[in-house]
mmCIF file of C-alpha atoms in Angstrom:
data_model
loop_
_atom_site.group_PDB
_atom_site.id
_atom_site.type_symbol
_atom_site.label_atom_id
_atom_site.label_comp_id
_atom_site.label_asym_id
_atom_site.label_seq_id
_atom_site.Cartn_x
_atom_site.Cartn_y
_atom_site.Cartn_z
ATOM 1 C CA MET A 1 -37.846 -4.135 17.751
ATOM 2 C CA ASP A 2 -38.661 -1.816 14.872
ATOM 3 C CA VAL A 3 -39.835 -3.487 11.690
ATOM 4 C CA LEU A 4 -38.181 -1.961 8.630
ATOM 5 C CA HIS A 5 -39.611 -4.358 6.057
ATOM 6 C CA GLU A 6 -43.139 -5.637 6.727
ATOM 7 C CA ARG A 7 -42.915 -7.959 3.751
ATOM 8 C CA CYS A 8 -39.587 -9.755 3.733
ATOM 9 C CA ALA A 9 -38.310 -13.056 2.341
ATOM 10 C CA GLY A 10 -35.411 -15.281 3.380
ATOM 11 C CA LEU A 11 -33.807 -17.879 1.110
ATOM 12 C CA ASP A 12 -31.775 -20.845 2.301
ATOM 13 C CA ILE A 13 -30.108 -22.227 -0.825
ATOM 14 C CA SER A 14 -28.554 -25.603 -1.560
ATOM 15 C CA LYS A 15 -27.274 -27.217 -4.738
ATOM 16 C CA LYS A 16 -30.614 -28.740 -5.772
ATOM 17 C CA ASP A 17 -33.248 -26.471 -4.273
ATOM 18 C CA ALA A 18 -34.014 -23.499 -2.051
ATOM 19 C CA LYS A 19 -36.301 -22.947 0.917
ATOM 20 C CA ALA A 20 -38.099 -19.600 0.616
ATOM 21 C CA CYS A 21 -39.774 -18.119 3.696
ATOM 22 C CA VAL A 22 -42.080 -15.148 3.081
ATOM 23 C CA ARG A 23 -42.831 -13.052 6.190
ATOM 24 C CA THR A 24 -45.951 -10.859 5.868
ATOM 25 C CA PRO A 25 -48.318 -9.015 8.267
ATOM 26 C CA SER A 26 -51.045 -11.171 9.758
ATOM 27 C CA THR A 27 -54.610 -10.476 8.656
ATOM 28 C CA LYS A 28 -56.022 -11.780 11.957
ATOM 29 C CA HIS A 29 -53.885 -10.151 14.640
ATOM 30 C CA ARG A 30 -52.638 -6.614 14.268
ATOM 31 C CA GLY A 31 -48.903 -6.254 14.876
ATOM 32 C CA SER A 32 -48.146 -9.931 14.332
ATOM 33 C CA PHE A 33 -46.713 -11.653 11.289
ATOM 34 C CA THR A 34 -47.191 -14.931 9.488
ATOM 35 C CA THR A 35 -44.606 -16.969 7.624
ATOM 36 C CA GLN A 36 -45.043 -19.258 4.653
ATOM 37 C CA THR A 37 -42.171 -21.524 3.617
ATOM 38 C CA THR A 38 -42.054 -23.219 0.235
ATOM 39 C CA THR A 39 -39.476 -25.263 -1.659
ATOM 40 C CA TRP A 40 -38.260 -24.311 -5.114
ATOM 41 C CA GLY A 41 -35.838 -25.902 -7.547
ATOM 42 C CA ALA A 42 -32.462 -24.404 -8.460
ATOM 43 C CA THR A 43 -32.883 -24.407 -12.248
ATOM 44 C CA THR A 44 -33.311 -21.154 -14.136
ATOM 45 C CA ASN A 45 -37.033 -21.691 -14.801
ATOM 46 C CA ALA A 46 -37.630 -22.537 -11.142
ATOM 47 C CA VAL A 47 -35.771 -19.417 -9.994
ATOM 48 C CA LEU A 48 -37.829 -17.264 -12.360
ATOM 49 C CA ALA A 49 -41.001 -18.837 -10.954
ATOM 50 C CA LEU A 50 -39.769 -18.060 -7.429
ATOM 51 C CA ARG A 51 -39.136 -14.476 -8.463
ATOM 52 C CA ASP A 52 -42.711 -14.174 -9.731
ATOM 53 C CA HIS A 53 -43.927 -15.666 -6.444
ATOM 54 C CA LEU A 54 -42.045 -13.060 -4.425
ATOM 55 C CA LEU A 55 -43.252 -10.252 -6.668
ATOM 56 C CA ALA A 56 -46.822 -11.409 -6.159
ATOM 57 C CA ALA A 57 -46.216 -11.387 -2.387
ATOM 58 C CA GLU A 58 -45.013 -7.747 -2.720
ATOM 59 C CA VAL A 59 -41.871 -8.346 -0.642
ATOM 60 C CA THR A 60 -39.609 -5.318 -0.296
ATOM 61 C CA LEU A 61 -36.458 -7.230 0.691
ATOM 62 C CA VAL A 62 -35.034 -10.652 -0.118
ATOM 63 C CA VAL A 63 -32.195 -11.974 2.066
ATOM 64 C CA ILE A 64 -29.931 -14.658 0.591
ATOM 65 C CA GLU A 65 -27.210 -16.434 2.532
ATOM 66 C CA ALA A 66 -23.901 -16.782 0.665
ATOM 67 C CA THR A 67 -23.567 -20.568 0.337
ATOM 68 C CA SER A 68 -20.664 -21.633 -1.902
ATOM 69 C CA ASP A 69 -21.542 -20.539 -5.471
ATOM 70 C CA TYR A 70 -25.142 -21.771 -5.292
ATOM 71 C CA TRP A 71 -26.449 -18.280 -4.502
ATOM 72 C CA LYS A 72 -25.335 -16.816 -7.826
ATOM 73 C CA PRO A 73 -28.227 -17.831 -10.139
ATOM 74 C CA PHE A 74 -30.750 -16.780 -7.499
ATOM 75 C CA TYR A 75 -29.102 -13.427 -6.880
ATOM 76 C CA TYR A 76 -28.452 -12.527 -10.516
ATOM 77 C CA LEU A 77 -32.001 -13.322 -11.667
ATOM 78 C CA MET A 78 -33.822 -11.778 -8.721
ATOM 79 C CA ALA A 79 -31.746 -8.621 -8.433
ATOM 80 C CA GLU A 80 -33.155 -7.468 -11.773
ATOM 81 C CA GLU A 81 -36.600 -6.780 -10.275
ATOM 82 C CA LEU A 82 -36.296 -7.220 -6.494
ATOM 83 C CA ASN A 83 -34.345 -5.641 -3.655
ATOM 84 C CA VAL A 84 -31.946 -8.515 -2.915
ATOM 85 C CA ILE A 85 -29.059 -8.523 -0.457
ATOM 86 C CA LEU A 86 -26.415 -11.195 0.004
ATOM 87 C CA VAL A 87 -25.288 -11.788 3.588
ATOM 88 C CA ASN A 88 -22.271 -13.505 5.094
ATOM 89 C CA ALA A 89 -23.092 -16.858 6.657
ATOM 90 C CA ARG A 90 -20.875 -16.048 9.674
ATOM 91 C CA GLN A 91 -23.100 -13.075 10.541
ATOM 92 C CA VAL A 92 -26.470 -14.861 10.394
ATOM 93 C CA LYS A 93 -25.816 -18.081 12.292
ATOM 94 C CA ASN A 94 -28.920 -19.728 13.716
ATOM 95 C CA LEU A 95 -29.164 -21.165 17.229
ATOM 96 C CA PRO A 96 -27.222 -24.438 17.552
ATOM 97 C CA GLY A 97 -29.319 -27.563 17.898
ATOM 98 C CA ARG A 98 -32.301 -26.006 16.125
ATOM 99 C CA LYS A 99 -30.852 -25.656 12.666
ATOM 100 C CA THR A 100 -32.819 -26.853 9.663
ATOM 101 C CA ASP A 101 -33.195 -25.456 6.166
ATOM 102 C CA VAL A 102 -36.706 -24.268 6.959
ATOM 103 C CA SER A 103 -35.702 -22.586 10.227
ATOM 104 C CA ASP A 104 -32.704 -20.965 8.500
ATOM 105 C CA ALA A 105 -34.977 -19.408 5.870
ATOM 106 C CA ALA A 106 -37.334 -18.110 8.580
ATOM 107 C CA TRP A 107 -34.393 -16.745 10.544
ATOM 108 C CA LEU A 108 -33.070 -14.874 7.498
ATOM 109 C CA ALA A 109 -36.498 -13.368 6.878
ATOM 110 C CA GLN A 110 -36.803 -12.251 10.495
ATOM 111 C CA LEU A 111 -33.343 -10.669 10.531
ATOM 112 C CA GLY A 112 -34.026 -8.887 7.268
ATOM 113 C CA ALA A 113 -37.378 -7.558 8.490
ATOM 114 C CA HIS A 114 -35.705 -5.869 11.466
ATOM 115 C CA GLY A 115 -32.692 -4.621 9.486
ATOM 116 C CA LEU A 116 -30.221 -6.771 11.423
ATOM 117 C CA VAL A 117 -28.241 -7.938 8.393
ATOM 118 C CA ARG A 118 -25.542 -6.185 6.421
ATOM 119 C CA ALA A 119 -25.296 -6.617 2.678
ATOM 120 C CA SER A 120 -22.116 -8.126 1.270
ATOM 121 C CA PHE A 121 -20.287 -6.516 -1.627
ATOM 122 C CA VAL A 122 -21.440 -7.968 -4.955
ATOM 123 C CA PRO A 123 -19.633 -6.204 -7.819
ATOM 124 C CA PRO A 124 -21.309 -5.362 -11.142
ATOM 125 C CA GLN A 125 -21.042 -7.749 -14.078
ATOM 126 C CA PRO A 126 -17.876 -6.262 -15.702
ATOM 127 C CA ILE A 127 -15.992 -6.610 -12.419
ATOM 128 C CA ARG A 128 -17.361 -10.127 -11.888
ATOM 129 C CA GLU A 129 -16.069 -11.149 -15.307
ATOM 130 C CA LEU A 130 -12.707 -9.556 -14.531
ATOM 131 C CA ARG A 131 -12.612 -11.486 -11.249
ATOM 132 C CA ASP A 132 -13.259 -14.738 -13.095
ATOM 133 C CA LEU A 133 -10.287 -14.049 -15.356
ATOM 134 C CA THR A 134 -7.819 -13.056 -12.633
ATOM 135 C CA ARG A 135 -8.896 -15.888 -10.337
ATOM 136 C CA ALA A 136 -8.533 -18.419 -13.148
ATOM 137 C CA ARG A 137 -5.032 -17.088 -13.835
ATOM 138 C CA THR A 138 -4.131 -17.302 -10.146
ATOM 139 C CA GLN A 139 -5.364 -20.885 -9.940
ATOM 140 C CA MET A 140 -3.509 -21.962 -13.075
ATOM 141 C CA THR A 141 -0.328 -20.304 -11.890
ATOM 142 C CA ARG A 142 -0.582 -22.276 -8.647
ATOM 143 C CA GLU A 143 -1.136 -25.469 -10.617
ATOM 144 C CA ARG A 144 2.048 -24.792 -12.585
ATOM 145 C CA GLY A 145 3.933 -24.478 -9.328
ATOM 146 C CA GLN A 146 2.472 -27.783 -8.165
ATOM 147 C CA ILE A 147 3.669 -29.450 -11.362
ATOM 148 C CA VAL A 148 7.202 -28.227 -10.695
ATOM 149 C CA GLN A 149 6.984 -29.720 -7.202
ATOM 150 C CA ARG A 150 5.842 -33.043 -8.656
ATOM 151 C CA LEU A 151 8.790 -32.994 -11.049
ATOM 152 C CA GLU A 152 11.202 -32.392 -8.187
ATOM 153 C CA LYS A 153 9.732 -35.331 -6.262
ATOM 154 C CA LEU A 154 9.944 -37.526 -9.345
ATOM 155 C CA LEU A 155 13.621 -36.642 -9.832
ATOM 156 C CA GLU A 156 14.247 -37.484 -6.186
ATOM 157 C CA ASP A 157 12.924 -40.964 -6.938
ATOM 158 C CA THR A 158 15.604 -41.306 -9.622
ATOM 159 C CA GLY A 159 18.417 -40.034 -7.393
ATOM 160 C CA ILE A 160 18.928 -36.933 -9.580
ATOM 161 C CA LYS A 161 19.464 -33.777 -7.482
ATOM 162 C CA LEU A 162 18.975 -31.176 -10.205
ATOM 163 C CA ALA A 163 16.816 -28.960 -7.964
ATOM 164 C CA ALA A 164 19.630 -28.779 -5.389
ATOM 165 C CA VAL A 165 21.951 -27.078 -7.910
ATOM 166 C CA ALA A 166 19.637 -25.215 -10.295
ATOM 167 C CA SER A 167 17.266 -22.757 -8.625
ATOM 168 C CA ASP A 168 14.685 -23.254 -11.398
ATOM 169 C CA ILE A 169 14.462 -26.675 -13.016
ATOM 170 C CA MET A 170 11.986 -25.260 -15.545
ATOM 171 C CA GLY A 171 14.449 -22.652 -16.794
ATOM 172 C CA VAL A 172 16.204 -22.882 -20.148
ATOM 173 C CA SER A 173 19.001 -25.094 -18.808
ATOM 174 C CA GLY A 174 16.811 -27.300 -16.638
ATOM 175 C CA ARG A 175 14.252 -27.794 -19.394
ATOM 176 C CA ALA A 176 16.973 -28.815 -21.884
ATOM 177 C CA MET A 177 18.329 -31.403 -19.436
ATOM 178 C CA LEU A 178 14.870 -32.831 -18.776
ATOM 179 C CA GLU A 179 14.163 -33.110 -22.511
ATOM 180 C CA ALA A 180 17.493 -34.882 -23.021
ATOM 181 C CA LEU A 181 16.699 -37.327 -20.219
ATOM 182 C CA ILE A 182 13.361 -38.091 -21.865
ATOM 183 C CA ASP A 183 15.109 -38.683 -25.209
ATOM 184 C CA GLY A 184 17.368 -41.273 -23.590
ATOM 185 C CA GLU A 185 20.533 -39.333 -22.674
ATOM 186 C CA ARG A 186 21.998 -40.648 -19.428
ATOM 187 C CA ASP A 187 25.599 -39.347 -19.447
ATOM 188 C CA PRO A 188 25.863 -36.796 -16.576
ATOM 189 C CA GLN A 189 28.734 -34.932 -18.257
ATOM 190 C CA ILE A 190 26.787 -34.408 -21.487
ATOM 191 C CA LEU A 191 23.712 -33.339 -19.549
ATOM 192 C CA ALA A 192 25.726 -30.870 -17.446
ATOM 193 C CA GLU A 193 27.195 -29.276 -20.593
ATOM 194 C CA MET A 194 23.691 -28.167 -21.549
ATOM 195 C CA ALA A 195 23.848 -25.517 -18.815
ATOM 196 C CA LYS A 196 23.488 -21.927 -19.971
ATOM 197 C CA SER A 197 24.674 -18.569 -18.687
ATOM 198 C CA LYS A 198 25.695 -18.445 -14.992
ATOM 199 C CA LEU A 199 24.741 -22.069 -14.432
ATOM 200 C CA ARG A 200 27.821 -23.117 -16.426
ATOM 201 C CA ASN A 201 29.897 -22.143 -13.402
ATOM 202 C CA LYS A 202 28.320 -25.124 -11.635
ATOM 203 C CA ILE A 203 29.070 -27.800 -14.234
ATOM 204 C CA PRO A 204 31.046 -29.976 -11.752
ATOM 205 C CA GLU A 205 28.145 -29.826 -9.268
ATOM 206 C CA LEU A 206 25.665 -30.511 -12.064
ATOM 207 C CA THR A 207 27.630 -33.546 -13.214
ATOM 208 C CA GLU A 208 27.421 -34.976 -9.722
ATOM 209 C CA ALA A 209 23.755 -34.054 -9.287
ATOM 210 C CA LEU A 210 22.678 -35.549 -12.629
ATOM 211 C CA THR A 211 24.011 -38.984 -11.767
ATOM 212 C CA GLY A 212 21.076 -41.267 -11.011
ATOM 213 C CA ARG A 213 18.858 -44.065 -12.205
ATOM 214 C CA PHE A 214 16.476 -42.487 -14.685
ATOM 215 C CA ARG A 215 14.307 -45.175 -16.303
ATOM 216 C CA GLU A 216 11.687 -45.252 -19.059
ATOM 217 C CA HIS A 217 8.976 -45.113 -16.388
ATOM 218 C CA HIS A 218 10.339 -41.768 -15.183
ATOM 219 C CA ALA A 219 10.649 -40.480 -18.749
ATOM 220 C CA PHE A 220 6.950 -41.151 -19.346
ATOM 221 C CA LEU A 221 5.891 -39.252 -16.211
ATOM 222 C CA VAL A 222 8.262 -36.332 -16.840
ATOM 223 C CA ARG A 223 6.894 -35.988 -20.381
ATOM 224 C CA LEU A 224 3.366 -35.980 -18.981
ATOM 225 C CA HIS A 225 4.194 -33.251 -16.455
ATOM 226 C CA LEU A 226 6.034 -31.095 -18.998
ATOM 227 C CA ASP A 227 3.136 -31.255 -21.460
ATOM 228 C CA HIS A 228 0.713 -30.288 -18.697
ATOM 229 C CA TYR A 229 3.018 -27.414 -17.695
ATOM 230 C CA ASP A 230 3.117 -26.152 -21.295
ATOM 231 C CA GLN A 231 -0.660 -26.337 -21.589
ATOM 232 C CA LEU A 232 -1.076 -24.242 -18.449
ATOM 233 C CA THR A 233 1.531 -21.753 -19.680
ATOM 234 C CA THR A 234 -0.426 -21.287 -22.911
ATOM 235 C CA ALA A 235 -3.658 -20.867 -20.956
ATOM 236 C CA VAL A 236 -2.062 -18.260 -18.663
ATOM 237 C CA GLN A 237 -0.827 -16.315 -21.694
ATOM 238 C CA ARG A 238 -4.335 -16.297 -23.175
ATOM 239 C CA LEU A 239 -5.721 -15.087 -19.858
ATOM 240 C CA ASP A 240 -3.100 -12.324 -19.739
ATOM 241 C CA GLU A 241 -4.267 -11.072 -23.120
ATOM 242 C CA ARG A 242 -7.924 -11.196 -22.106
ATOM 243 C CA ILE A 243 -7.257 -9.449 -18.796
ATOM 244 C CA GLU A 244 -5.284 -6.711 -20.541
ATOM 245 C CA GLU A 245 -8.322 -5.987 -22.735
ATOM 246 C CA ALA A 246 -10.655 -5.965 -19.731
ATOM 247 C CA MET A 247 -8.327 -3.610 -17.851
ATOM 248 C CA VAL A 248 -8.565 -0.787 -20.394
ATOM 249 C CA PRO A 249 -11.149 1.181 -18.324
ATOM 250 C CA PHE A 250 -8.896 0.864 -15.263
ATOM 251 C CA ARG A 251 -5.652 2.003 -16.876
ATOM 252 C CA LEU A 252 -5.351 5.060 -14.612
ATOM 253 C CA ALA A 253 -5.791 2.952 -11.468
ATOM 254 C CA LEU A 254 -3.230 0.436 -12.751
ATOM 255 C CA ASP A 255 -0.677 3.188 -13.307
ATOM 256 C CA LEU A 256 -1.279 4.528 -9.790
ATOM 257 C CA LEU A 257 -0.900 1.132 -8.117
ATOM 258 C CA ASP A 258 2.262 0.469 -10.084
ATOM 259 C CA THR A 259 3.969 3.266 -8.108
ATOM 260 C CA ILE A 260 3.707 1.270 -4.851
ATOM 261 C CA PRO A 261 6.869 -0.737 -4.017
ATOM 262 C CA GLY A 262 6.272 -4.476 -4.402
ATOM 263 C CA ILE A 263 3.245 -4.219 -6.703
ATOM 264 C CA ASN A 264 3.637 -5.317 -10.311
ATOM 265 C CA GLN A 265 1.026 -5.341 -13.057
ATOM 266 C CA ALA A 266 -0.367 -8.799 -12.272
ATOM 267 C CA THR A 267 -0.770 -7.954 -8.577
ATOM 268 C CA ALA A 268 -2.395 -4.614 -9.400
ATOM 269 C CA GLU A 269 -4.856 -6.379 -11.717
ATOM 270 C CA VAL A 270 -5.911 -8.743 -8.941
ATOM 271 C CA ILE A 271 -6.351 -5.858 -6.484
ATOM 272 C CA ILE A 272 -8.563 -3.931 -8.914
ATOM 273 C CA ALA A 273 -10.579 -7.021 -9.812
ATOM 274 C CA GLU A 274 -11.281 -7.904 -6.171
ATOM 275 C CA THR A 275 -12.010 -4.378 -4.901
ATOM 276 C CA GLY A 276 -13.763 -3.196 -8.042
ATOM 277 C CA GLY A 277 -11.454 -0.199 -8.298
ATOM 278 C CA ASP A 278 -14.156 1.998 -6.743
ATOM 279 C CA MET A 279 -13.239 3.046 -3.218
ATOM 280 C CA ALA A 280 -16.593 4.790 -2.740
ATOM 281 C CA ARG A 281 -17.967 1.393 -1.657
ATOM 282 C CA PHE A 282 -15.739 1.493 1.435
ATOM 283 C CA ALA A 283 -16.412 4.220 3.980
ATOM 284 C CA SER A 284 -12.744 4.492 4.965
ATOM 285 C CA ALA A 285 -9.389 2.810 4.599
ATOM 286 C CA LYS A 286 -10.113 0.915 7.817
ATOM 287 C CA HIS A 287 -13.268 -0.573 6.323
ATOM 288 C CA LEU A 288 -11.299 -1.735 3.277
ATOM 289 C CA ALA A 289 -8.554 -3.245 5.459
ATOM 290 C CA SER A 290 -11.163 -5.082 7.534
ATOM 291 C CA TRP A 291 -12.923 -6.397 4.429
ATOM 292 C CA ALA A 292 -9.584 -7.570 3.028
ATOM 293 C CA GLY A 293 -8.784 -9.363 6.296
ATOM 294 C CA VAL A 294 -5.476 -7.615 7.060
ATOM 295 C CA CYS A 295 -6.381 -5.918 10.328
ATOM 296 C CA PRO A 296 -6.369 -7.360 13.874
ATOM 297 C CA GLY A 297 -9.499 -9.061 15.099
ATOM 298 C CA HIS A 298 -11.328 -8.245 18.342
ATOM 299 C CA HIS A 299 -12.307 -10.825 20.933
ATOM 300 C CA GLU A 300 -12.634 -9.226 24.334
ATOM 301 C CA SER A 301 -14.458 -10.722 27.300
ATOM 302 C CA ALA A 302 -14.457 -9.655 30.956
ATOM 303 C CA GLY A 303 -11.855 -7.004 30.174
ATOM 304 C CA ARG A 304 -9.426 -9.518 28.679
ATOM 305 C CA THR A 305 -8.417 -9.665 25.042
ATOM 306 C CA LYS A 306 -8.448 -13.340 24.073
ATOM 307 C CA ASN A 307 -7.638 -13.309 20.386
ATOM 308 C CA THR A 308 -6.391 -10.708 17.909
ATOM 309 C CA LYS A 309 -5.853 -12.905 14.857
ATOM 310 C CA VAL A 310 -6.751 -11.336 11.537
ATOM 311 C CA ARG A 311 -10.284 -12.042 10.401
ATOM 312 C CA PRO A 312 -10.920 -14.205 7.338
ATOM 313 C CA GLY A 313 -11.104 -11.956 4.314
ATOM 314 C CA ASN A 314 -11.034 -12.168 0.537
ATOM 315 C CA PRO A 315 -8.450 -14.944 -0.098
ATOM 316 C CA TYR A 316 -7.462 -13.697 -3.537
ATOM 317 C CA LEU A 317 -6.973 -10.135 -2.335
ATOM 318 C CA LYS A 318 -5.025 -11.340 0.715
ATOM 319 C CA GLY A 319 -2.819 -13.422 -1.541
ATOM 320 C CA ALA A 320 -2.082 -10.445 -3.787
ATOM 321 C CA LEU A 321 -1.322 -8.237 -0.783
ATOM 322 C CA GLY A 322 0.988 -10.940 0.585
ATOM 323 C CA LEU A 323 2.984 -10.989 -2.664
ATOM 324 C CA ALA A 324 3.102 -7.189 -2.662
ATOM 325 C CA ALA A 325 4.327 -7.137 0.947
ATOM 326 C CA PHE A 326 7.059 -9.695 0.199
ATOM 327 C CA GLY A 327 8.272 -7.510 -2.646
ATOM 328 C CA ALA A 328 8.006 -4.287 -0.660
ATOM 329 C CA VAL A 329 10.091 -5.462 2.299
ATOM 330 C CA ARG A 330 12.868 -6.399 -0.139
ATOM 331 C CA THR A 331 12.895 -2.971 -1.798
ATOM 332 C CA LYS A 332 15.740 -0.953 -0.309
ATOM 333 C CA ASP A 333 15.423 2.520 1.193
ATOM 334 C CA THR A 334 11.615 2.483 1.425
ATOM 335 C CA TYR A 335 9.154 3.249 4.190
ATOM 336 C CA LEU A 336 7.585 -0.198 3.951
ATOM 337 C CA GLN A 337 10.938 -1.926 4.436
ATOM 338 C CA ALA A 338 11.700 0.298 7.433
ATOM 339 C CA ARG A 339 8.287 -0.479 8.928
ATOM 340 C CA TYR A 340 8.859 -4.210 8.493
ATOM 341 C CA LYS A 341 12.282 -4.094 10.164
ATOM 342 C CA ARG A 342 10.934 -1.938 12.964
ATOM 343 C CA LEU A 343 8.133 -4.407 13.793
ATOM 344 C CA THR A 344 9.976 -7.678 13.196
ATOM 345 C CA ALA A 345 12.052 -7.380 16.364
ATOM 346 C CA ARG A 346 8.973 -6.912 18.586
ATOM 347 C CA ARG A 347 6.199 -8.771 16.811
ATOM 348 C CA GLY A 348 7.937 -11.346 14.646
ATOM 349 C CA PRO A 349 8.135 -11.568 10.853
ATOM 350 C CA LEU A 350 4.583 -12.841 10.225
ATOM 351 C CA LYS A 351 2.813 -10.085 12.155
ATOM 352 C CA ALA A 352 5.194 -7.518 10.694
ATOM 353 C CA LEU A 353 4.285 -8.725 7.206
ATOM 354 C CA VAL A 354 0.567 -8.347 7.953
ATOM 355 C CA ALA A 355 1.279 -4.805 9.159
ATOM 356 C CA VAL A 356 2.958 -4.053 5.831
ATOM 357 C CA GLU A 357 -0.076 -5.467 4.016
ATOM 358 C CA HIS A 358 -2.263 -3.143 6.103
ATOM 359 C CA SER A 359 -0.086 -0.175 5.145
ATOM 360 C CA ILE A 360 -0.323 -1.100 1.462
ATOM 361 C CA ILE A 361 -4.119 -1.480 1.433
ATOM 362 C CA THR A 362 -4.461 1.803 3.350
ATOM 363 C CA ALA A 363 -2.308 3.561 0.764
ATOM 364 C CA ILE A 364 -4.370 1.996 -2.034
ATOM 365 C CA TRP A 365 -7.607 3.389 -0.583
ATOM 366 C CA HIS A 366 -6.225 6.923 -0.389
ATOM 367 C CA MET A 367 -4.568 6.729 -3.820
ATOM 368 C CA LEU A 368 -7.678 5.508 -5.637
ATOM 369 C CA THR A 369 -9.941 7.863 -3.693
ATOM 370 C CA ASP A 370 -7.885 10.982 -4.435
ATOM 371 C CA ASN A 371 -6.359 9.783 -7.761
ATOM 372 C CA VAL A 372 -2.825 10.500 -6.585
ATOM 373 C CA PRO A 373 0.361 8.393 -6.961
ATOM 374 C CA TYR A 374 2.147 6.734 -4.069
ATOM 375 C CA ARG A 375 4.270 9.135 -2.000
ATOM 376 C CA GLU A 376 7.429 7.485 -0.719
ATOM 377 C CA LEU A 377 8.240 8.547 2.855
ATOM 378 C CA GLY A 378 11.716 7.014 2.795
ATOM 379 C CA SER A 379 13.534 4.633 5.090
ATOM 380 C CA SER A 380 14.449 7.466 7.485
ATOM 381 C CA TYR A 381 10.812 8.393 8.169
ATOM 382 C CA PHE A 382 10.666 6.949 11.678
ATOM 383 C CA ARG A 383 13.982 8.526 12.694
ATOM 384 C CA GLN A 384 12.940 11.946 11.394
ATOM 385 C CA ARG A 385 9.528 11.705 13.029
ATOM 386 C CA ASP A 386 11.052 11.390 16.508
ATOM 387 C CA PRO A 387 14.799 12.194 16.308
ATOM 388 C CA GLU A 388 15.220 12.367 20.090
ATOM 389 C CA ARG A 389 13.908 8.843 20.539
ATOM 390 C CA ALA A 390 16.179 7.594 17.748
ATOM 391 C CA ALA A 391 19.151 9.255 19.456
ATOM 392 C CA ARG A 392 18.283 7.672 22.817
ATOM 393 C CA ARG A 393 18.064 4.240 21.255
ATOM 394 C CA ALA A 394 21.424 4.688 19.549
ATOM 395 C CA ILE A 395 23.044 5.855 22.809
ATOM 396 C CA THR A 396 21.568 2.906 24.719
ATOM 397 C CA ALA A 397 22.919 0.480 22.144
ATOM 398 C CA LEU A 398 26.407 2.000 22.357
ATOM 399 C CA ASN A 399 26.305 2.005 26.167
ATOM 400 C CA GLN A 400 25.514 -1.696 26.147
ATOM 401 C CA LEU A 401 28.657 -2.202 24.062
ATOM 402 C CA GLY A 402 30.736 -0.385 26.696
ATOM 403 C CA TYR A 403 31.005 3.056 25.117
ATOM 404 C CA THR A 404 30.390 6.466 26.634
ATOM 405 C CA VAL A 405 28.691 8.816 24.193
ATOM 406 C CA THR A 406 28.774 12.587 24.062
ATOM 407 C CA LEU A 407 26.408 14.305 21.629
ATOM 408 C CA ASN A 408 27.653 17.362 19.774
ATOM 409 C CA PRO A 409 25.085 18.831 17.363
ATOM 410 C CA ILE A 410 26.361 19.647 13.884
ATOM 411 C CA GLU A 411 26.143 23.374 13.232
ATOM 412 C CA SER A 412 24.366 24.222 10.034
ATOM 413 C CA ALA A 413 26.343 26.184 7.457
ATOM 414 C CA ALA A 414 25.589 29.862 7.347
#
């Protein structure tokens, strides 16, 4: 095979150290290569020493396998002076039964020398910082949801069924009732009277649901959960402010994404943070959809397709697209809702939802590439695209109900 990099290095990284294999031309046999593997620490000074070692070896490419977050200090320090690429571990698997850290480093160096590896997308520092902010907000938001679930389980232990009547126990009404329970109020009627707005229509149901055995033990735990919930809420608000400042350079992209049904500001911020907002990094919309993990996989052998599950992609981006798809399919008179309904009958709701996610990410690529807003095709798009097929389907449905149909075209007004 052709050798693209005569001097190449492969790094197999762990939490404490890294195995570095340097592949260079042999001085004894022309056309052959020698490898030298050394072990280096993972501290900053050790990484800088490794960088000097690779510079002295005059390597033209350094291949690093993406292992957890341990690759970050190596990549960030070396990329300043060396040609470093980060590769997906799924694409550089070594032979089973012969896997060691040393052999993995040699394998990475050999693949890099022949150009058999593809670099993963590592965004620049401003985007990395933006990712840290949006991912921290996503994680804290999930933790808040988990706290609400713990509260519901705790109330079940007391026999109080507040969550069965109130859709949000952390709303104004639910929070007031929980605070009163902590303060020692046990009368279900008094607790039910704390309901606000539309929830007051359910006072009889609330009175029944708030009857239980709430003890001091439960009050202590509820107070603990509520304080934790408030701390996370404050942290999320601080992150929102920080993210809004970091999003100033991407204001145009945010405004464009906001025109897509189902996408709000928080979802748009996650999409920009994960993709970098620069669609030039992706050759086409299909490449972006594949990277995001919202397109069918391919597993064909002997002419048979064995598996078409979506490939694993960016989990944060997939989560944001999932929220956007849920919102889009509930927006009336839209193309995305019509597409979801059209596919649900044949493919099921889960596959139809992934198809909507694929449509959204495809639209995002074109919108950010051409700097144009979302163009709504309307819920009647599929009927207008093939009116004869739509008419045949309608006639078939009526025939199955026992009707005979005669079509008379409506004459257009002169």
